Amino acid sequence: MKEIQVKVSNRNGMHLRLAGELVKNTSRFSSDIRIIRNGEEINAKSILSVAGLGAGYGQELKIRAEGEDEEEALKLLKKLFDTGFSEG
Amino acid sequence: MVRKKREYTVEDFFKDNKEELGLELLTSSLKGPLNITGSDVHRPAFALSGFMENYLNSRIQIIAETETLFMRSLEPGQMKEAAERIFSKPLCCIMITKNLDLPDVFIDEAERKSVPVLRTPKETTPFIHELTEILDYYFAPRTKLHGSLVDVYGVGLLFTGRSGIGKSEIVLDLVERGHRLVADDVVEILRRGDVVIGRGQEFLKHFMELRGIGIINVMDTYGIRAIRIQKRIEVVVELKDWDPGRDWDRHGLDERYTEILGSRIRQLIIPIFPGKNITVISETIALDHMLKVYGINAAKSLDDKISDWMKSKKRTRRYLRNDTE
């Protein structure tokens, strides 16, 4: 089990399109992936859960992955959050 | 694949529409120098009077009150010249409206050039509308597609996908639930304006092949309410084998389109795997499409709600931060 800390770097926050991008990527991995905010934990492969976070710009989130490909998964997710999902 | 431009022989046209348009043949033969090649008509009043520019001789020539009155106003010599002008170019046919009588010299000239002259009792403008309607249908762009067309809650869903993926089973399941089959396997398609209409092939209509059973007739098996002759295609549902590596649409904010006969049709790509209930999904596709037609888009309204919520949160935070009480 591994965890990383990320920050929403998109000006418009985690809107639906972005949530879609995120679950598209998390769904590629077999690991169980969770997003944790203020102790609340949601499934990172469910678009409604991710969108339901209503995570605005600058929001800090914890991502936890557990499974065979947890390392690759977190590496990719870190990159996505750092680059603002290449949305700018 | 669009077939090459159709031509309508005057003979076939007459046979097909004689009753509907009340047509009678005034000359001896239906075999003329040209076939009908389009639905546009031409009124040859200017050519009769001597102005030959832009005389659109390949179109059906409509002779009505104005043309007849003009001819009747001429001296016999001029009348013959006028008739010769009209037939100086090859014509497919001439249609006279309102049961009007043409001078004999005109009919003789038509006979000499073997141009069929037809006559209808109908008024000119309604006749032209009716004629255009018939010819538009005949000349509409057509093609054939491999797929199954079903009317689901009044929305035409065209199922496509590799053979053996289960299109026929889905169709049968939908029919069982009260929806209506238009065509299975081969769908004949024609476009009128932006509207794309599908129907079954003439003698294959409402027959289906089911692997392991063979041929069944949906109308005999499920009754008349299980079928429909033709339906506008509104959504193309492409069935694809489930592939975890593929980017399946997760929110539907962006709509995908495909083209049929140059017309844009909404397309959805639906993953298929054992145990998946495509019937319920198909019904949902139809209902969601209707909502979209009415301007209700679930993905957009959810996205708006998320944005509003994030904004209101920001306002609250600012309020609390500035709250120095």
CSV table of C-alpha atoms in Angstrom, one decimal:
chain,number,residue,atom,x,y,z
A,1,MET,CA,0.0,0.0,0.0
A,2,LYS,CA,1.4,3.4,-1.0
A,3,GLU,CA,0.2,7.0,-0.6
A,4,ILE,CA,1.0,10.3,-2.2
A,5,GLN,CA,-0.1,13.9,-1.6
A,6,VAL,CA,-1.4,15.9,-4.6
A,7,LYS,CA,-3.0,19.3,-5.1
A,8,VAL,CA,-5.6,20.3,-7.7
A,9,SER,CA,-3.8,22.7,-10.0
A,10,ASN,CA,-6.6,23.4,-12.4
A,11,ARG,CA,-8.1,26.8,-12.0
A,12,ASN,CA,-11.7,25.5,-12.4
A,13,GLY,CA,-11.2,22.7,-9.9
A,14,MET,CA,-12.1,19.1,-10.4
A,15,HIS,CA,-15.1,19.5,-12.8
A,16,LEU,CA,-16.8,16.7,-14.6
A,17,ARG,CA,-14.5,16.5,-17.6
A,18,LEU,CA,-11.4,16.4,-15.4
A,19,ALA,CA,-13.0,13.7,-13.2
A,20,GLY,CA,-13.6,11.8,-16.4
A,21,GLU,CA,-9.9,12.1,-17.3
A,22,LEU,CA,-9.0,10.9,-13.8
A,23,VAL,CA,-11.2,7.8,-13.8
A,24,LYS,CA,-10.1,6.9,-17.3
A,25,ASN,CA,-6.6,6.7,-16.0
A,26,THR,CA,-7.3,5.0,-12.6
A,27,SER,CA,-9.4,2.4,-14.4
A,28,ARG,CA,-6.4,1.2,-16.4
A,29,PHE,CA,-4.9,-0.2,-13.2
A,30,SER,CA,-5.8,-3.3,-11.3
A,31,SER,CA,-4.9,-1.8,-7.9
A,32,ASP,CA,-7.6,-0.4,-5.7
A,33,ILE,CA,-7.2,3.4,-5.8
A,34,ARG,CA,-8.7,5.7,-3.2
A,35,ILE,CA,-8.8,9.5,-2.9
A,36,ILE,CA,-8.9,10.8,0.7
A,37,ARG,CA,-9.9,14.3,1.7
A,38,ASN,CA,-10.2,15.4,5.3
A,39,GLY,CA,-10.5,11.7,6.3
A,40,GLU,CA,-13.3,11.1,3.8
A,41,GLU,CA,-12.4,8.3,1.4
A,42,ILE,CA,-13.8,7.7,-2.0
A,43,ASN,CA,-13.2,5.2,-4.9
A,44,ALA,CA,-11.0,6.9,-7.6
A,45,LYS,CA,-12.4,4.7,-10.3
A,46,SER,CA,-16.0,6.1,-9.9
A,47,ILE,CA,-16.7,9.3,-11.8
A,48,LEU,CA,-19.6,10.3,-9.6
A,49,SER,CA,-17.5,9.9,-6.4
A,50,VAL,CA,-14.6,11.9,-7.9
A,51,ALA,CA,-16.9,14.6,-9.2
A,52,GLY,CA,-18.8,14.6,-5.9
A,53,LEU,CA,-15.7,15.7,-4.1
A,54,GLY,CA,-16.2,19.1,-5.5
A,55,ALA,CA,-12.5,19.6,-5.1
A,56,GLY,CA,-11.7,23.2,-6.0
A,57,TYR,CA,-8.5,24.8,-7.1
A,58,GLY,CA,-5.7,24.3,-4.6
A,59,GLN,CA,-7.5,21.5,-2.7
A,60,GLU,CA,-5.0,19.0,-1.2
A,61,LEU,CA,-5.9,15.4,-1.7
A,62,LYS,CA,-4.3,12.1,-0.6
A,63,ILE,CA,-4.2,9.2,-3.0
A,64,ARG,CA,-3.8,5.7,-1.8
A,65,ALA,CA,-3.2,2.7,-4.1
A,66,GLU,CA,-3.0,-0.9,-3.1
A,67,GLY,CA,-2.2,-3.7,-5.5
A,68,GLU,CA,0.3,-5.1,-8.0
A,69,ASP,CA,0.6,-1.9,-10.1
A,70,GLU,CA,0.3,0.6,-7.2
A,71,GLU,CA,3.6,2.2,-7.9
A,72,GLU,CA,3.0,2.9,-11.6
A,73,ALA,CA,-0.5,4.1,-10.8
A,74,LEU,CA,0.7,6.6,-8.3
A,75,LYS,CA,3.5,7.8,-10.5
A,76,LEU,CA,1.0,8.5,-13.3
A,77,LEU,CA,-1.5,10.2,-11.0
A,78,LYS,CA,1.2,12.4,-9.5
A,79,LYS,CA,2.2,13.5,-13.0
A,80,LEU,CA,-1.4,14.2,-14.0
A,81,PHE,CA,-2.0,16.4,-11.0
A,82,ASP,CA,1.3,18.2,-11.3
A,83,THR,CA,0.7,19.0,-15.0
A,84,GLY,CA,-3.0,19.9,-14.4
A,85,PHE,CA,-4.1,16.9,-16.5
A,86,SER,CA,-2.3,18.8,-19.4
A,87,GLU,CA,-5.3,21.1,-19.3
A,88,GLY,CA,-3.1,24.0,-18.3
B,1,MET,CA,-21.0,3.4,-50.7
B,2,VAL,CA,-23.4,5.5,-52.8
B,3,ARG,CA,-24.8,4.0,-55.9
B,4,LYS,CA,-24.4,5.9,-59.2
B,5,LYS,CA,-27.0,8.4,-60.1
B,6,ARG,CA,-30.3,6.9,-60.8
B,7,GLU,CA,-32.3,7.5,-63.9
B,8,TYR,CA,-36.1,7.1,-64.1
B,9,THR,CA,-37.4,6.0,-67.4
B,10,VAL,CA,-40.6,7.8,-68.5
B,11,GLU,CA,-42.1,4.4,-68.9
B,12,ASP,CA,-41.5,3.4,-65.3
B,13,PHE,CA,-42.5,6.8,-64.0
B,14,PHE,CA,-45.8,6.6,-65.9
B,15,LYS,CA,-46.4,3.0,-64.7
B,16,ASP,CA,-45.6,3.9,-61.0
B,17,ASN,CA,-47.5,7.2,-60.8
B,18,LYS,CA,-50.3,7.1,-63.4
B,19,GLU,CA,-53.1,6.7,-60.9
B,20,GLU,CA,-51.7,9.0,-58.2
B,21,LEU,CA,-51.1,11.9,-60.6
B,22,GLY,CA,-54.0,11.1,-62.9
B,23,LEU,CA,-51.8,11.0,-65.9
B,24,GLU,CA,-52.8,10.2,-69.5
B,25,LEU,CA,-50.5,9.8,-72.5
B,26,LEU,CA,-51.2,12.1,-75.4
B,27,THR,CA,-48.5,10.7,-77.8
B,28,SER,CA,-48.1,7.2,-79.0
B,29,SER,CA,-45.0,6.1,-77.1
B,30,LEU,CA,-43.4,6.4,-73.7
B,31,LYS,CA,-40.0,5.8,-75.0
B,32,GLY,CA,-38.4,9.2,-75.4
B,33,PRO,CA,-34.8,10.4,-76.1
B,34,LEU,CA,-34.0,11.1,-72.4
B,35,ASN,CA,-34.7,9.6,-69.0
B,36,ILE,CA,-35.8,11.6,-66.0
B,37,THR,CA,-32.6,12.4,-64.1
B,38,GLY,CA,-33.7,14.7,-61.3
B,39,SER,CA,-36.7,16.2,-59.4
B,40,ASP,CA,-36.4,19.7,-60.8
B,41,VAL,CA,-38.9,20.9,-63.3
B,42,HIS,CA,-38.8,23.6,-65.9
B,43,ARG,CA,-41.5,25.9,-67.3
B,44,PRO,CA,-40.5,26.5,-71.0
B,45,ALA,CA,-42.5,29.8,-71.4
B,46,PHE,CA,-39.4,31.8,-72.4
B,47,ALA,CA,-38.2,29.1,-74.9
B,48,LEU,CA,-41.7,29.2,-76.5
B,49,SER,CA,-41.4,32.9,-76.9
B,50,GLY,CA,-38.0,32.7,-78.5
B,51,PHE,CA,-35.6,33.3,-75.6
B,52,MET,CA,-33.5,30.2,-75.7
B,53,GLU,CA,-30.8,30.9,-73.1
B,54,ASN,CA,-31.0,28.8,-70.0
B,55,TYR,CA,-33.5,26.4,-71.6
B,56,LEU,CA,-33.2,23.5,-69.2
B,57,ASN,CA,-34.1,20.8,-71.6
B,58,SER,CA,-33.0,17.9,-69.4
B,59,ARG,CA,-35.7,18.6,-66.8
B,60,ILE,CA,-39.3,17.6,-67.0
B,61,GLN,CA,-41.1,20.4,-68.9
B,62,ILE,CA,-44.3,21.6,-67.4
B,63,ILE,CA,-46.8,23.3,-69.7
B,64,ALA,CA,-49.6,25.2,-68.0
B,65,GLU,CA,-52.1,28.0,-68.5
B,66,THR,CA,-49.5,30.7,-69.4
B,67,GLU,CA,-47.7,28.6,-72.0
B,68,THR,CA,-51.0,27.5,-73.6
B,69,LEU,CA,-52.5,31.0,-73.7
B,70,PHE,CA,-49.3,32.2,-75.3
B,71,MET,CA,-49.4,29.5,-78.0
B,72,ARG,CA,-53.0,30.2,-78.8
B,73,SER,CA,-52.2,33.9,-79.3
B,74,LEU,CA,-49.8,33.1,-82.2
B,75,GLU,CA,-50.4,33.0,-85.9
B,76,PRO,CA,-50.2,29.4,-87.3
B,77,GLY,CA,-46.7,30.0,-88.7
B,78,GLN,CA,-45.4,31.4,-85.5
B,79,MET,CA,-47.0,28.6,-83.6
B,80,LYS,CA,-45.1,26.0,-85.6
B,81,GLU,CA,-41.8,27.9,-85.0
B,82,ALA,CA,-42.6,28.0,-81.3
B,83,ALA,CA,-43.2,24.2,-81.2
B,84,GLU,CA,-40.0,23.6,-83.2
B,85,ARG,CA,-38.0,25.7,-80.7
B,86,ILE,CA,-39.3,23.6,-77.8
B,87,PHE,CA,-38.3,20.4,-79.5
B,88,SER,CA,-35.0,21.7,-80.8
B,89,LYS,CA,-33.2,20.1,-77.9
B,90,PRO,CA,-33.8,16.5,-76.6
B,91,LEU,CA,-36.4,16.3,-73.9
B,92,CYS,CA,-37.4,13.5,-71.5
B,93,CYS,CA,-41.1,14.4,-71.4
B,94,ILE,CA,-43.7,17.2,-71.3
B,95,MET,CA,-46.4,17.4,-68.7
B,96,ILE,CA,-49.5,19.4,-69.3
B,97,THR,CA,-51.6,20.4,-66.3
B,98,LYS,CA,-55.3,21.3,-65.8
B,99,ASN,CA,-56.3,19.0,-68.7
B,100,LEU,CA,-55.4,21.9,-71.1
B,101,ASP,CA,-55.5,21.3,-74.8
B,102,LEU,CA,-52.4,22.0,-76.8
B,103,PRO,CA,-52.5,23.0,-80.5
B,104,ASP,CA,-52.1,19.9,-82.8
B,105,VAL,CA,-48.9,21.3,-84.3
B,106,PHE,CA,-47.3,20.9,-80.9
B,107,ILE,CA,-48.4,17.3,-80.4
B,108,ASP,CA,-47.3,16.5,-84.0
B,109,GLU,CA,-43.9,17.9,-83.3
B,110,ALA,CA,-43.6,15.9,-80.0
B,111,GLU,CA,-44.6,12.8,-82.0
B,112,ARG,CA,-41.9,13.5,-84.7
B,113,LYS,CA,-39.2,13.8,-82.0
B,114,SER,CA,-40.8,10.9,-80.0
B,115,VAL,CA,-41.1,12.9,-76.8
B,116,PRO,CA,-43.8,11.6,-74.6
B,117,VAL,CA,-46.5,14.1,-73.7
B,118,LEU,CA,-48.5,13.4,-70.5
B,119,ARG,CA,-51.5,15.3,-69.2
B,120,THR,CA,-53.0,15.6,-65.7
B,121,PRO,CA,-56.3,17.2,-64.6
B,122,LYS,CA,-54.5,18.6,-61.5
B,123,GLU,CA,-53.8,22.3,-60.9
B,124,THR,CA,-50.3,23.4,-61.7
B,125,THR,CA,-48.8,24.3,-58.3
B,126,PRO,CA,-50.1,21.3,-56.4
B,127,PHE,CA,-49.1,19.1,-59.2
B,128,ILE,CA,-45.6,20.4,-59.2
B,129,HIS,CA,-45.4,19.8,-55.4
B,130,GLU,CA,-46.7,16.3,-55.7
B,131,LEU,CA,-44.4,15.5,-58.6
B,132,THR,CA,-41.4,16.9,-56.8
B,133,GLU,CA,-42.2,14.8,-53.7
B,134,ILE,CA,-42.4,11.6,-55.8
B,135,LEU,CA,-39.2,12.4,-57.7
B,136,ASP,CA,-37.3,13.5,-54.5
B,137,TYR,CA,-38.1,10.2,-53.0
B,138,TYR,CA,-37.0,8.3,-56.1
B,139,PHE,CA,-33.7,10.3,-56.5
B,140,ALA,CA,-32.9,10.5,-52.7
B,141,PRO,CA,-29.3,9.4,-52.0
B,142,ARG,CA,-29.3,5.7,-50.9
B,143,THR,CA,-27.0,3.2,-49.5
B,144,LYS,CA,-27.1,-0.2,-47.6
B,145,LEU,CA,-25.6,-0.8,-44.2
B,146,HIS,CA,-24.9,-3.9,-42.2
B,147,GLY,CA,-26.7,-3.5,-38.9
B,148,SER,CA,-30.0,-3.7,-37.1
B,149,LEU,CA,-32.6,-0.9,-36.9
B,150,VAL,CA,-35.1,-0.8,-34.0
B,151,ASP,CA,-37.6,1.8,-33.0
B,152,VAL,CA,-37.1,2.1,-29.2
B,153,TYR,CA,-39.7,4.4,-27.6
B,154,GLY,CA,-40.0,6.1,-30.9
B,155,VAL,CA,-36.2,6.7,-31.3
B,156,GLY,CA,-34.5,4.9,-34.2
B,157,LEU,CA,-31.5,3.1,-32.9
B,158,LEU,CA,-29.1,1.6,-35.5
B,159,PHE,CA,-27.0,-1.2,-33.9
B,160,THR,CA,-23.7,-1.8,-35.6
B,161,GLY,CA,-20.7,-4.0,-34.8
B,162,ARG,CA,-18.8,-7.0,-35.9
B,163,SER,CA,-20.9,-10.0,-37.0
B,164,GLY,CA,-21.6,-12.4,-34.1
B,165,ILE,CA,-21.4,-9.7,-31.5
B,166,GLY,CA,-25.1,-10.2,-30.7
B,167,LYS,CA,-27.0,-7.6,-32.6
B,168,SER,CA,-29.9,-10.0,-33.4
B,169,GLU,CA,-30.2,-11.1,-29.8
B,170,ILE,CA,-30.5,-7.5,-28.7
B,171,VAL,CA,-33.1,-6.8,-31.3
B,172,LEU,CA,-35.1,-9.8,-30.2
B,173,ASP,CA,-34.9,-8.8,-26.6
B,174,LEU,CA,-36.1,-5.3,-27.5
B,175,VAL,CA,-39.0,-6.7,-29.5
B,176,GLU,CA,-39.9,-8.9,-26.6
B,177,ARG,CA,-40.1,-5.8,-24.5
B,178,GLY,CA,-42.5,-4.1,-26.9
B,179,HIS,CA,-40.2,-2.2,-29.2
B,180,ARG,CA,-40.3,-2.5,-32.9
B,181,LEU,CA,-38.0,-4.1,-35.5
B,182,VAL,CA,-37.4,-2.2,-38.7
B,183,ALA,CA,-34.6,-4.3,-40.2
B,184,ASP,CA,-32.1,-6.9,-39.1
B,185,ASP,CA,-28.8,-7.4,-40.8
B,186,VAL,CA,-29.3,-5.4,-43.9
B,187,VAL,CA,-30.7,-1.9,-43.6
B,188,GLU,CA,-31.5,0.1,-46.7
B,189,ILE,CA,-31.0,3.8,-46.2
B,190,LEU,CA,-32.1,6.9,-47.9
B,191,ARG,CA,-31.6,10.5,-47.0
B,192,ARG,CA,-34.1,13.3,-47.4
B,193,GLY,CA,-32.7,16.6,-46.4
B,194,ASP,CA,-30.8,16.0,-43.2
B,195,VAL,CA,-33.1,13.1,-42.2
B,196,VAL,CA,-31.7,9.6,-42.7
B,197,ILE,CA,-34.4,6.9,-43.0
B,198,GLY,CA,-33.8,3.2,-42.8
B,199,ARG,CA,-35.9,0.3,-43.9
B,200,GLY,CA,-35.6,-3.4,-44.6
B,201,GLN,CA,-34.7,-4.9,-48.0
B,202,GLU,CA,-37.9,-5.6,-50.0
B,203,PHE,CA,-38.2,-9.4,-49.5
B,204,LEU,CA,-35.9,-9.8,-46.4
B,205,LYS,CA,-38.1,-7.5,-44.4
B,206,HIS,CA,-38.7,-8.7,-40.9
B,207,PHE,CA,-36.9,-12.0,-41.4
B,208,MET,CA,-34.1,-12.7,-39.0
B,209,GLU,CA,-31.3,-15.2,-38.7
B,210,LEU,CA,-30.5,-16.5,-35.3
B,211,ARG,CA,-27.5,-18.7,-34.9
B,212,GLY,CA,-28.6,-22.1,-33.7
B,213,ILE,CA,-32.2,-21.6,-34.7
B,214,GLY,CA,-32.1,-20.5,-38.3
B,215,ILE,CA,-34.6,-18.1,-39.9
B,216,ILE,CA,-37.5,-16.7,-38.1
B,217,ASN,CA,-40.2,-14.2,-39.2
B,218,VAL,CA,-40.5,-11.6,-36.5
B,219,MET,CA,-44.0,-10.5,-37.7
B,220,ASP,CA,-45.4,-14.0,-37.6
B,221,THR,CA,-43.7,-14.8,-34.3
B,222,TYR,CA,-44.3,-11.5,-32.4
B,223,GLY,CA,-47.2,-10.0,-34.3
B,224,ILE,CA,-47.8,-6.8,-36.3
B,225,ARG,CA,-47.0,-4.5,-33.4
B,226,ALA,CA,-43.4,-5.9,-33.3
B,227,ILE,CA,-42.5,-4.4,-36.6
B,228,ARG,CA,-42.3,-1.1,-38.4
B,229,ILE,CA,-41.8,-0.5,-42.1
B,230,GLN,CA,-39.3,2.4,-41.9
B,231,LYS,CA,-37.8,4.7,-39.3
B,232,ARG,CA,-35.6,7.7,-39.1
B,233,ILE,CA,-32.2,6.8,-37.7
B,234,GLU,CA,-31.3,9.1,-34.8
B,235,VAL,CA,-28.6,7.3,-32.9
B,236,VAL,CA,-26.0,4.8,-34.1
B,237,VAL,CA,-25.1,2.3,-31.3
B,238,GLU,CA,-21.8,0.7,-32.1
B,239,LEU,CA,-21.3,-2.5,-30.1
B,240,LYS,CA,-17.6,-3.3,-29.3
B,241,ASP,CA,-16.0,-6.1,-27.4
B,242,TRP,CA,-15.0,-4.9,-24.0
B,243,ASP,CA,-11.3,-3.8,-23.9
B,244,PRO,CA,-10.0,-2.5,-20.6
B,245,GLY,CA,-7.3,-0.6,-22.4
B,246,ARG,CA,-9.9,1.4,-24.4
B,247,ASP,CA,-11.0,4.9,-23.4
B,248,TRP,CA,-14.7,4.4,-22.9
B,249,ASP,CA,-16.8,7.5,-22.6
B,250,ARG,CA,-17.4,8.1,-18.9
B,251,HIS,CA,-19.3,11.4,-18.8
B,252,GLY,CA,-20.8,12.1,-22.2
B,253,LEU,CA,-19.9,15.8,-22.2
B,254,ASP,CA,-18.6,15.5,-25.7
B,255,GLU,CA,-20.9,14.0,-28.3
B,256,ARG,CA,-19.5,11.7,-31.0
B,257,TYR,CA,-21.0,11.7,-34.5
B,258,THR,CA,-20.8,9.5,-37.5
B,259,GLU,CA,-21.9,10.2,-41.0
B,260,ILE,CA,-24.4,8.3,-43.1
B,261,LEU,CA,-24.9,9.6,-46.6
B,262,GLY,CA,-23.3,12.8,-45.5
B,263,SER,CA,-25.7,13.5,-42.7
B,264,ARG,CA,-24.4,13.7,-39.1
B,265,ILE,CA,-25.8,11.1,-36.8
B,266,ARG,CA,-25.1,10.8,-33.0
B,267,GLN,CA,-23.0,7.7,-32.3
B,268,LEU,CA,-22.4,5.9,-29.0
B,269,ILE,CA,-19.8,3.1,-28.5
B,270,ILE,CA,-21.0,0.6,-26.0
B,271,PRO,CA,-18.8,-2.1,-24.6
B,272,ILE,CA,-20.1,-5.7,-24.6
B,273,PHE,CA,-19.2,-8.4,-22.2
B,274,PRO,CA,-21.0,-11.6,-21.1
B,275,GLY,CA,-23.9,-11.0,-18.8
B,276,LYS,CA,-24.3,-7.3,-19.8
B,277,ASN,CA,-27.9,-6.2,-20.3
B,278,ILE,CA,-27.7,-4.2,-23.5
B,279,THR,CA,-31.5,-4.1,-23.7
B,280,VAL,CA,-31.9,-1.8,-20.7
B,281,ILE,CA,-28.9,0.2,-21.9
B,282,SER,CA,-30.6,0.6,-25.3
B,283,GLU,CA,-33.8,1.8,-23.7
B,284,THR,CA,-31.8,4.3,-21.6
B,285,ILE,CA,-30.0,5.5,-24.8
B,286,ALA,CA,-33.4,6.2,-26.4
B,287,LEU,CA,-34.8,8.0,-23.4
B,288,ASP,CA,-31.6,10.1,-22.9
B,289,HIS,CA,-31.7,11.0,-26.6
B,290,MET,CA,-35.2,12.3,-26.2
B,291,LEU,CA,-34.2,14.3,-23.2
B,292,LYS,CA,-31.3,15.8,-25.2
B,293,VAL,CA,-33.8,16.7,-28.0
B,294,TYR,CA,-35.8,18.5,-25.4
B,295,GLY,CA,-32.6,20.3,-24.3
B,296,ILE,CA,-31.9,18.4,-21.1
B,297,ASN,CA,-28.4,17.2,-20.8
B,298,ALA,CA,-27.5,15.3,-17.6
B,299,ALA,CA,-23.7,15.6,-17.9
B,300,LYS,CA,-23.9,19.3,-18.5
B,301,SER,CA,-26.3,19.9,-15.6
B,302,LEU,CA,-24.1,17.9,-13.2
B,303,ASP,CA,-21.0,19.8,-14.4
B,304,ASP,CA,-22.8,23.1,-13.8
B,305,LYS,CA,-23.8,21.9,-10.3
B,306,ILE,CA,-20.2,21.0,-9.4
B,307,SER,CA,-19.0,24.4,-10.6
B,308,ASP,CA,-21.7,26.2,-8.6
B,309,TRP,CA,-20.9,24.2,-5.6
B,310,MET,CA,-17.2,25.0,-5.8
B,311,LYS,CA,-17.9,28.7,-6.2
B,312,SER,CA,-20.3,28.9,-3.3
B,313,LYS,CA,-17.7,27.1,-1.1
B,314,LYS,CA,-15.2,29.8,-2.1
B,315,ARG,CA,-17.7,32.5,-1.1
B,316,THR,CA,-18.4,30.9,2.2
B,317,ARG,CA,-14.7,30.7,3.0
B,318,ARG,CA,-14.1,34.3,2.1
B,319,TYR,CA,-17.1,35.3,4.3
B,320,LEU,CA,-15.7,33.3,7.2
B,321,ARG,CA,-12.2,34.7,6.8
B,322,ASN,CA,-13.4,38.3,6.8
B,323,ASP,CA,-15.6,37.6,9.7
B,324,THR,CA,-13.7,39.3,12.5
B,325,GLU,CA,-16.5,39.4,15.0
